[in-house]
mmCIF file of C-alpha atoms (C1' of nucleotides) in Angstrom:
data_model
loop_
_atom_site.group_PDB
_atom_site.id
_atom_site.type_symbol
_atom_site.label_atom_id
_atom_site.label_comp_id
_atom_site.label_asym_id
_atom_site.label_seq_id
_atom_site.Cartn_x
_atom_site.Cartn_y
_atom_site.Cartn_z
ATOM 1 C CA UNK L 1 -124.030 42.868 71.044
ATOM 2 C CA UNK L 2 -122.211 45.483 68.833
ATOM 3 C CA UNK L 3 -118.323 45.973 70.528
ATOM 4 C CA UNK L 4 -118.165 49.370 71.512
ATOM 5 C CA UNK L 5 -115.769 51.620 69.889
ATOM 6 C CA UNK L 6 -112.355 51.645 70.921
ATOM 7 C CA UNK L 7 -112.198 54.710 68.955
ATOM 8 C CA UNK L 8 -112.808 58.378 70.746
ATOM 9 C CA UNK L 9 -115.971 59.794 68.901
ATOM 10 C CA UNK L 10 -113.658 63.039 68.818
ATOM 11 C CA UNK L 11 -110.810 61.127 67.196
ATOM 12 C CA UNK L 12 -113.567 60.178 64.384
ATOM 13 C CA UNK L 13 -114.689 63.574 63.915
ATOM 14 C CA UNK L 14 -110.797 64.713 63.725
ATOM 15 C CA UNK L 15 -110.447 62.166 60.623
ATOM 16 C CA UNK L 16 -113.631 63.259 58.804
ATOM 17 C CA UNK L 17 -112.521 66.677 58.764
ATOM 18 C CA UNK L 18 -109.363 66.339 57.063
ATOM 19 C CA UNK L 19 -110.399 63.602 54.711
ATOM 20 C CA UNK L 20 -113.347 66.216 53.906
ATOM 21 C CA UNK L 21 -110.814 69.372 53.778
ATOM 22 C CA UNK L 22 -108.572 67.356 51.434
ATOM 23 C CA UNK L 23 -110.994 66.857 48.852
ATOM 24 C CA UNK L 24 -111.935 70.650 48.405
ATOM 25 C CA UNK L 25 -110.703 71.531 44.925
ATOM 26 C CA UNK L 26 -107.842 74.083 44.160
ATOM 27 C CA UNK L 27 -109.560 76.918 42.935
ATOM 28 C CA UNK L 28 -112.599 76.594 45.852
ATOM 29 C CA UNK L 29 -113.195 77.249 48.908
ATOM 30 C CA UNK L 30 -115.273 76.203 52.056
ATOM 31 C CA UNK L 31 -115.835 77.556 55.556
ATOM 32 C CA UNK L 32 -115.227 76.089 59.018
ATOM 33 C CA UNK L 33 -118.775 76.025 59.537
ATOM 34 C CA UNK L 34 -119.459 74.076 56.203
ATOM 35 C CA UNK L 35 -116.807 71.921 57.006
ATOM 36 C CA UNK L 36 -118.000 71.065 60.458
ATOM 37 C CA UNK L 37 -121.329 69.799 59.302
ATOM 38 C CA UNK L 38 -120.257 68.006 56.499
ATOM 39 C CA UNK L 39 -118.243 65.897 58.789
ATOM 40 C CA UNK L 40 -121.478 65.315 61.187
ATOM 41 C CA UNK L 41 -120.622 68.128 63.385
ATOM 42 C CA UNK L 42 -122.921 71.275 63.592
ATOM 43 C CA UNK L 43 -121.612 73.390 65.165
ATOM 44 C CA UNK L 44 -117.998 72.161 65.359
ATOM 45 C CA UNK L 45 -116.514 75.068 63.494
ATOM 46 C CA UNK L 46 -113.925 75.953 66.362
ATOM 47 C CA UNK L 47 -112.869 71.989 65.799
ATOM 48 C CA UNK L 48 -112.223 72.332 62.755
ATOM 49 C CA UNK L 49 -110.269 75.134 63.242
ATOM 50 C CA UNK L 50 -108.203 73.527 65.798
ATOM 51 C CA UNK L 51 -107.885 69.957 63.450
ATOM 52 C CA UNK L 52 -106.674 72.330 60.468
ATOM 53 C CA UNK L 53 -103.959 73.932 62.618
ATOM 54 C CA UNK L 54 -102.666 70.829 64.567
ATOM 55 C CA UNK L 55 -102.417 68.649 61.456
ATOM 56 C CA UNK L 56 -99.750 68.716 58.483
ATOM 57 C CA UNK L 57 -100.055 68.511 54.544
ATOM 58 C CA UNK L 58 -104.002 70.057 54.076
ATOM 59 C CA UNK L 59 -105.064 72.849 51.843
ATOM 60 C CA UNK L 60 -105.196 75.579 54.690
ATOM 61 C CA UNK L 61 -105.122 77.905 52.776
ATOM 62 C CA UNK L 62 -108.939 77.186 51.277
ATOM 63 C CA UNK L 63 -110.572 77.513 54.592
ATOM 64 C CA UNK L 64 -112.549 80.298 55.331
ATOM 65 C CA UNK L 65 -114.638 81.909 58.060
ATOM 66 C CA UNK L 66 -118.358 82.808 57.400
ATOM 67 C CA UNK L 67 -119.397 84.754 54.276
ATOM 68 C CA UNK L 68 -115.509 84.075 53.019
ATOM 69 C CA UNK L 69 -113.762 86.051 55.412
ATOM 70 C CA UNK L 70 -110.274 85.276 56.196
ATOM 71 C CA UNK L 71 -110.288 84.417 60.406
ATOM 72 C CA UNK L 72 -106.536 84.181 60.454
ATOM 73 C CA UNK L 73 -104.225 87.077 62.465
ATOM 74 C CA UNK L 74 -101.113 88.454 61.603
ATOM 75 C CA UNK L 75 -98.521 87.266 58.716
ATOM 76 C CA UNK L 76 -100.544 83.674 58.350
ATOM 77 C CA UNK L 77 -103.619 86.152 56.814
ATOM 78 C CA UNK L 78 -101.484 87.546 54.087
ATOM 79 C CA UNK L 79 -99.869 83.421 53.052
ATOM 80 C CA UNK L 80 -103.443 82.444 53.051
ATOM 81 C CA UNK L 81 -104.523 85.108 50.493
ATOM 82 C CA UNK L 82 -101.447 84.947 48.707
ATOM 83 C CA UNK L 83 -102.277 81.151 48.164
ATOM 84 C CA UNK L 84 -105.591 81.485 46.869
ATOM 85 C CA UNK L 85 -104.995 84.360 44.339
ATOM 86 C CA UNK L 86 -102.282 82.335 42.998
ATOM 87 C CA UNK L 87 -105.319 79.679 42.565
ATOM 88 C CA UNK L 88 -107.102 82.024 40.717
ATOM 89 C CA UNK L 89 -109.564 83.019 43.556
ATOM 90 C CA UNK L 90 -110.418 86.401 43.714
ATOM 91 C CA UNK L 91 -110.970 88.885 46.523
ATOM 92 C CA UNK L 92 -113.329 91.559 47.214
ATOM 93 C CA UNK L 93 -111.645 93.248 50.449
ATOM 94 C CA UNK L 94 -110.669 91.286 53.183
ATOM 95 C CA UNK L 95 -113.583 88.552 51.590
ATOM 96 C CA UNK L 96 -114.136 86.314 48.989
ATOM 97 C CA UNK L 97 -117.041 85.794 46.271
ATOM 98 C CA UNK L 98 -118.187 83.021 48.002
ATOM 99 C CA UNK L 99 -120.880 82.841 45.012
ATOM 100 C CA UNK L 100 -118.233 81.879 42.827
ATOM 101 C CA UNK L 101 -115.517 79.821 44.765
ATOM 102 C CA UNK L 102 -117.618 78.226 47.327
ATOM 103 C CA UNK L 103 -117.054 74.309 47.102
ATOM 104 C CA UNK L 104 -120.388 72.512 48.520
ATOM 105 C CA UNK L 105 -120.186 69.141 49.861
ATOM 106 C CA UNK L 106 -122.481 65.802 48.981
ATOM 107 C CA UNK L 107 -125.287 65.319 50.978
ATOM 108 C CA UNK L 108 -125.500 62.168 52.955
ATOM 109 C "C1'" DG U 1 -113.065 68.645 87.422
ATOM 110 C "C1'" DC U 2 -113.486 73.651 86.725
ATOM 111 C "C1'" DT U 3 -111.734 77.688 84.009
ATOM 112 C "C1'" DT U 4 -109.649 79.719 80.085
ATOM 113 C "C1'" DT U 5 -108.780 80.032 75.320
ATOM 114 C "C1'" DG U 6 -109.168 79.800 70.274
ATOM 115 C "C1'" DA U 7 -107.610 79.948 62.557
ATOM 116 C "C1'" DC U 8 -115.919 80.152 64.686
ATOM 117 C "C1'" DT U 9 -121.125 81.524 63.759
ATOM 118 C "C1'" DG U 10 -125.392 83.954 63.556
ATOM 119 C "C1'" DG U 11 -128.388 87.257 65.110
ATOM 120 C "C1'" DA U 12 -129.428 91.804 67.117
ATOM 121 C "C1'" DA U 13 -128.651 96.839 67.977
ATOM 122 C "C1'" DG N 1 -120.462 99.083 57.756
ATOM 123 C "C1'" DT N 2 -119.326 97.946 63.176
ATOM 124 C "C1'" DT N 3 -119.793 96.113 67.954
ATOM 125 C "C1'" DC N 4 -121.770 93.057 71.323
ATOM 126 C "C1'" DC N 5 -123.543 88.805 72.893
ATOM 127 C "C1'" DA N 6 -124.711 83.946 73.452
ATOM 128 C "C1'" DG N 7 -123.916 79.332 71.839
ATOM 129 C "C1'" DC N 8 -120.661 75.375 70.857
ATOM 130 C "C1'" DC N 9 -116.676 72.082 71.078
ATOM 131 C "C1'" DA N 10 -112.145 70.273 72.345
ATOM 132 C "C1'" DA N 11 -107.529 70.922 74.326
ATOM 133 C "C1'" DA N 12 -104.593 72.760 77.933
ATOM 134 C "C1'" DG N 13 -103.503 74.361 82.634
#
DNA sequence: GCTTTGACTGGAA
DNA sequence: GTTCCAGCCAAAG
């Protein structure tokens, strides 16, 4: 009989997503939706949001919304675009070419 | 334990 | 292009 899992299912999730976020490349970019399913949660976009904000030391800056949009408000927009032109990502608008700079996961 | 909130998403009008 | 709406998940009050 298997030992359950002293370990919240959430707190798994949590761990996934940043382990996944770190290994997004400088010069790519993914989306919380992306994200969220690569770490076994469809549909967990607003968790990864919330992971990405509470935790220290990730590559922020290379999450996106949808379609490369920056979801951010106020001065923590204009860091995050900042960041990623610096990377050598370039912006059409208030979007990126997601063509060119999205970073697809592995399959499982 | 119910309600609100948020760095979300996709589809429809 | 924009606005609205419904769905989803976890944390906070």
């Amino acid at each position: 009989m298997p030992l359950k899992s002293q370990v919240p299912k959430t707190a798994v999730a949590q761990a996934r997503i940043r382990a996944i976020i770190q290994k997004i490349p400088k010069g790519k970019v993914s989306s919380y939706g992306a994200i969220a399913r690569a770490a076994g949660v469809p549909n967990g976009a607003r968790q990864v949001a919330r992971v990405l904000h509470r935790s220290f030391g990730l590559p922020w800056q290379r999450v996106l919304g949808a379609g490369g949009e920056i979801k951010l408000t106020g001065d923590h927009a204009i860091e995050q675009r900042l960041r990623l032109e610096a990377e050598g990502v370039r912006f059409r608008g208030r979007r990126v070419n997601m063509k060119a700079h999205e970073f697809k996961f592995p399959r499982r």
